[in-house]
GROMACS .gro file of C-alpha atoms in nm:
model
  208
    1MET     CA    1   8.946   7.086   9.537
    2SER     CA    2   8.876   7.311   9.298
    3GLY     CA    3   9.148   7.519   9.116
    4GLU     CA    4   9.266   7.860   9.142
    5GLU     CA    5   9.209   8.153   8.931
    6CYS     CA    6   9.459   8.447   8.973
    7ASP     CA    7   9.234   8.752   9.010
    8HIS     CA    8   9.563   8.962   8.926
    9CYS     CA    9   9.645   8.805   8.574
   10GLY     CA   10   9.319   8.553   8.540
   11ALA     CA   11   9.579   8.265   8.530
   12SER     CA   12   9.466   7.910   8.644
   13PHE     CA   13   9.594   7.682   8.909
   14ASP     CA   14   9.526   7.305   9.003
   15ASP     CA   15   9.595   7.357   9.368
   16GLU     CA   16   9.636   7.607   9.593
   17GLU     CA   17  10.018   7.616   9.692
   18ALA     CA   18  10.091   7.717   9.297
   19TYR     CA   19   9.849   7.974   9.341
   20LEU     CA   20   9.985   8.097   9.605
   21ARG     CA   21  10.354   8.013   9.498
   22HIS     CA   22  10.260   8.266   9.188
   23LEU     CA   23  10.071   8.611   9.377
   24LEU     CA   24  10.397   8.520   9.618
   25ASP     CA   25  10.660   8.500   9.271
   26GLU     CA   26  10.407   8.797   9.051
   27HIS     CA   27  10.204   8.982   9.221
   28ALA     CA   28  10.350   9.070   9.602
   29ASP     CA   29  10.315   9.450   9.559
   30ASP     CA   30   9.940   9.386   9.433
   31LEU     CA   31   9.811   9.220   9.710
   32GLY     CA   32   9.532   9.296   9.939
   33PRO     CA   33   9.531   9.176  10.299
   34ILE     CA   34   9.341   8.830  10.286
   35GLU     CA   35   9.606   8.772   9.990
   36GLN     CA   36   9.893   8.898  10.214
   37ARG     CA   37   9.782   8.671  10.495
   38ARG     CA   38   9.730   8.344  10.251
   39VAL     CA   39  10.119   8.393  10.097
   40ALA     CA   40  10.231   8.445  10.463
   41ASN     CA   41  10.137   8.141  10.574
   42LEU     CA   42  10.273   7.917  10.299
   43ASP     CA   43  10.509   7.623  10.320
   44ALA     CA   44  10.486   7.702  10.769
   45ASP     CA   45  10.380   7.438  10.835
   46ASP     CA   46  10.636   7.178  10.649
   47GLY     CA   47  10.933   7.411  10.782
   48GLY     CA   48  10.910   7.608  10.414
   49LEU     CA   49  10.892   8.038  10.403
   50ASP     CA   50  10.878   8.237  10.757
   51PRO     CA   51  10.515   8.418  10.763
   52VAL     CA   52  10.704   8.654  10.960
   53VAL     CA   53  11.004   8.706  10.677
   54VAL     CA   54  10.701   8.704  10.393
   55GLY     CA   55  10.524   8.940  10.589
   56ALA     CA   56  10.753   9.175  10.583
   57ALA     CA   57  10.885   9.167  10.210
   58ILE     CA   58  10.549   9.217  10.144
   59GLY     CA   59  10.538   9.576  10.355
   60ALA     CA   60  10.861   9.657  10.229
   61LEU     CA   61  10.739   9.624   9.879
   62LEU     CA   62  10.416   9.807   9.931
   63LEU     CA   63  10.632  10.052  10.093
   64VAL     CA   64  10.866  10.110   9.850
   65GLY     CA   65  10.557  10.118   9.575
   66LEU     CA   66  10.420  10.369   9.789
   67LEU     CA   67  10.711  10.575   9.783
   68ALA     CA   68  10.785  10.577   9.417
   69TYR     CA   69  10.413  10.646   9.358
   70VAL     CA   70  10.504  11.044   9.586
   71VAL     CA   71  10.836  11.091   9.450
   72PHE     CA   72  10.785  11.006   9.074
   73PRO     CA   73  10.381  11.124   9.080
   74TRP     CA   74  10.242  11.168   8.750
   75GLY     CA   75  10.430  10.814   8.579
   76GLY     CA   76  10.398  10.741   8.233
   77GLY     CA   77  10.656  11.036   8.134
   78ALA     CA   78  10.874  10.866   7.831
   79SER     CA   79  11.266  10.862   8.011
   80GLY     CA   80  11.444  11.140   7.937
   81THR     CA   81  11.248  11.388   7.953
   82ASP     CA   82  11.348  11.716   8.166
   83VAL     CA   83  11.107  12.030   8.260
   84ALA     CA   84  11.251  12.304   8.156
   85GLY     CA   85  11.114  12.611   8.332
   86GLY     CA   86  10.813  12.565   8.573
   87GLY     CA   87  10.780  12.862   8.759
   88ALA     CA   88  10.925  12.911   9.103
   89GLY     CA   89  10.973  12.531   9.142
   90GLU     CA   90  10.617  12.464   9.058
   91GLY     CA   91  10.476  12.219   8.904
   92PRO     CA   92  10.112  12.042   8.783
   93THR     CA   93   9.809  11.968   9.037
   94ASP     CA   94   9.560  11.696   9.014
   95LEU     CA   95   9.616  11.468   8.757
   96TRP     CA   96   9.379  11.337   8.546
   97SER     CA   97   9.088  11.617   8.686
   98VAL     CA   98   9.067  11.861   8.369
   99HIS     CA   99   9.075  11.688   7.970
  100TYR     CA  100   9.154  12.015   7.791
  101HIS     CA  101   9.295  12.077   7.435
  102GLY     CA  102   9.386  12.287   7.229
  103THR     CA  103   9.691  12.361   6.924
  104ILE     CA  104   9.973  12.512   6.879
  105THR     CA  105  10.279  12.618   6.554
  106VAL     CA  106  10.661  12.601   6.678
  107THR     CA  107  10.898  12.724   6.370
  108ILE     CA  108  11.231  12.718   6.482
  109GLY     CA  109  11.533  12.843   6.186
  110GLY     CA  110  11.223  12.850   5.985
  111GLU     CA  111  11.119  12.473   6.038
  112GLU     CA  112  10.809  12.408   6.152
  113LEU     CA  113  10.848  12.116   6.428
  114ASP     CA  114  10.605  11.830   6.337
  115PHE     CA  115  10.468  11.754   6.635
  116SER     CA  116  10.306  11.387   6.523
  117ARG     CA  117  10.691  11.261   6.543
  118GLN     CA  118  10.719  10.989   6.803
  119ARG     CA  119  10.954  11.203   6.987
  120PHE     CA  120  10.669  11.420   7.050
  121GLN     CA  121  10.432  11.213   7.172
  122MET     CA  122  10.314  11.128   7.521
  123GLN     CA  123  10.589  11.289   7.680
  124ALA     CA  124  10.410  11.323   8.002
  125ASP     CA  125  10.088  11.299   8.179
  126PRO     CA  126   9.994  11.627   8.219
  127PHE     CA  127  10.056  11.762   7.883
  128HIS     CA  128  10.135  11.532   7.551
  129PHE     CA  129   9.980  11.490   7.235
  130GLU     CA  130   9.895  11.150   7.135
  131SER     CA  131   9.758  10.891   6.879
  132GLY     CA  132  10.014  11.016   6.607
  133ASP     CA  133   9.828  11.387   6.593
  134GLY     CA  134  10.055  11.638   6.606
  135GLU     CA  135   9.802  11.933   6.620
  136GLU     CA  136   9.645  11.913   6.905
  137TRP     CA  137   9.778  11.880   7.259
  138HIS     CA  138   9.600  11.729   7.535
  139VAL     CA  139   9.620  11.879   7.955
  140HIS     CA  140   9.507  11.653   8.248
  141ALA     CA  141   9.630  11.794   8.513
  142ARG     CA  142   9.542  12.167   8.639
  143GLY     CA  143   9.845  12.432   8.688
  144VAL     CA  144  10.014  12.321   8.352
  145THR     CA  145  10.241  12.655   8.174
  146LEU     CA  146  10.322  12.741   7.854
  147SER     CA  147  10.682  12.719   8.031
  148TYR     CA  148  10.598  12.348   8.150
  149ALA     CA  149  10.465  12.218   7.881
  150MET     CA  150  10.694  12.322   7.655
  151GLY     CA  151  10.990  12.156   7.858
  152THR     CA  152  10.868  11.761   7.853
  153LEU     CA  153  10.905  11.863   7.400
  154GLY     CA  154  11.276  11.944   7.488
  155ILE     CA  155  11.194  12.283   7.418
  156GLU     CA  156  11.264  12.606   7.701
  157VAL     CA  157  11.103  12.957   7.678
  158THR     CA  158  11.093  13.265   7.844
  159GLY     CA  159  10.947  13.590   7.797
  160GLY     CA  160  11.252  13.690   7.554
  161THR     CA  161  11.425  13.316   7.454
  162VAL     CA  162  11.340  13.005   7.294
  163THR     CA  163  11.568  12.742   7.300
  164TYR     CA  164  11.560  12.412   7.124
  165ASP     CA  165  11.885  12.160   7.052
  166GLY     CA  166  12.153  12.354   7.216
  167THR     CA  167  12.049  12.654   7.060
  168THR     CA  168  11.857  12.970   7.203
  169TYR     CA  169  11.714  13.259   7.024
  170GLY     CA  170  11.643  13.599   7.164
  171ASP     CA  171  11.924  13.670   7.320
  172ASP     CA  172  12.097  13.860   7.076
  173PRO     CA  173  11.842  14.180   6.941
  174ASP     CA  174  11.857  14.036   6.560
  175GLU     CA  175  11.694  13.776   6.658
  176THR     CA  176  11.346  13.686   6.675
  177ALA     CA  177  11.145  13.500   6.992
  178VAL     CA  178  10.812  13.490   6.953
  179VAL     CA  179  10.596  13.349   7.233
  180GLU     CA  180  10.247  13.437   7.267
  181VAL     CA  181   9.876  13.249   7.299
  182ASN     CA  182   9.552  13.370   7.083
  183GLY     CA  183   9.787  13.625   6.949
  184GLU     CA  184   9.930  13.756   7.263
  185SER     CA  185  10.261  13.762   7.376
  186VAL     CA  186  10.248  13.611   7.778
  187THR     CA  187  10.496  13.511   8.012
  188PRO     CA  188  10.553  13.128   7.993
  189GLU     CA  189  10.664  13.011   8.314
  190GLU     CA  190  10.298  13.261   8.480
  191TYR     CA  191  10.053  13.153   8.184
  192VAL     CA  192   9.862  12.833   8.246
  193LEU     CA  193   9.721  12.658   7.929
  194GLN     CA  194   9.364  12.687   7.873
  195GLU     CA  195   9.082  12.499   7.685
  196GLY     CA  196   9.100  12.569   7.351
  197ASP     CA  197   9.439  12.845   7.388
  198HIS     CA  198   9.616  12.836   7.025
  199VAL     CA  199  10.046  12.828   7.131
  200ARG     CA  200  10.253  13.041   6.876
  201ILE     CA  201  10.589  13.015   6.888
  202VAL     CA  202  10.857  13.148   6.644
  203ALA     CA  203  11.280  13.174   6.705
  204ASN     CA  204  11.464  13.274   6.412
  205GLU     CA  205  11.886  13.331   6.446
  206SER     CA  206  11.977  13.712   6.293
  207SER     CA  207  12.024  13.711   5.883
  208GLY     CA  208  12.244  13.964   5.898
   0.00000   0.00000   0.00000
C-alpha cells in the first residue's frame, strides 16, 4: 500500500500502523473525528489497544485542552506576568479583534525605562511590545485599560501612585507620580487605550 503522510507535521510513514501510532503518540489532542476512529481501532484485532480506552483517552485530552483555553484565554504571555489593577476585576475581551498602536515614555527615579529590553517584550497578547521595538506598543484586544497594560510590564499605576520594582512613588506628598495620556491625567483602572495614544508616566522620590 502507499505510504501515509501526517497532516499535522508532514512526517511520512511506510505503513498505516506506524502512522496511526504516530498520531496517538504525538497528536492525540489535535485529531479530527475520522482520525480518532482510525486510532481507536488500532490493534483492536490482535488484542492490542482497547478502542474504548483509546477513545476515552483522546476525549480526556481534548477536554483538558478545552478547559485550558477557557481558563487561560490569552495564552502567549510570558510566564510570571502578573496583571496589576484591571478595573473592577475585568480584563480585555475579543482577543485579535483590533490592532491599535501608540507610544509611551516611562521615567522612574530619573531613569527612562527601555522597553526594547527582553524583559518587556511580548509579555501578553492583549498588550505588548514586539520585534525589539520599545517605542511603539500594540493592542490586540478590546477593553485594554492603562492599568492592565502597565501591569503586564510589572508597573502598577493608580490615579495617584506608581509602583515599580517594589517601590511606590506618590504616596508621600513630596513625591511625584504623573500618569497621563495625550497630556491629560487619567484614571488608569478606567482609561481604555485607543489608537495613537501617547502614554506618559513620571515617578520620582522626594528630593528632601
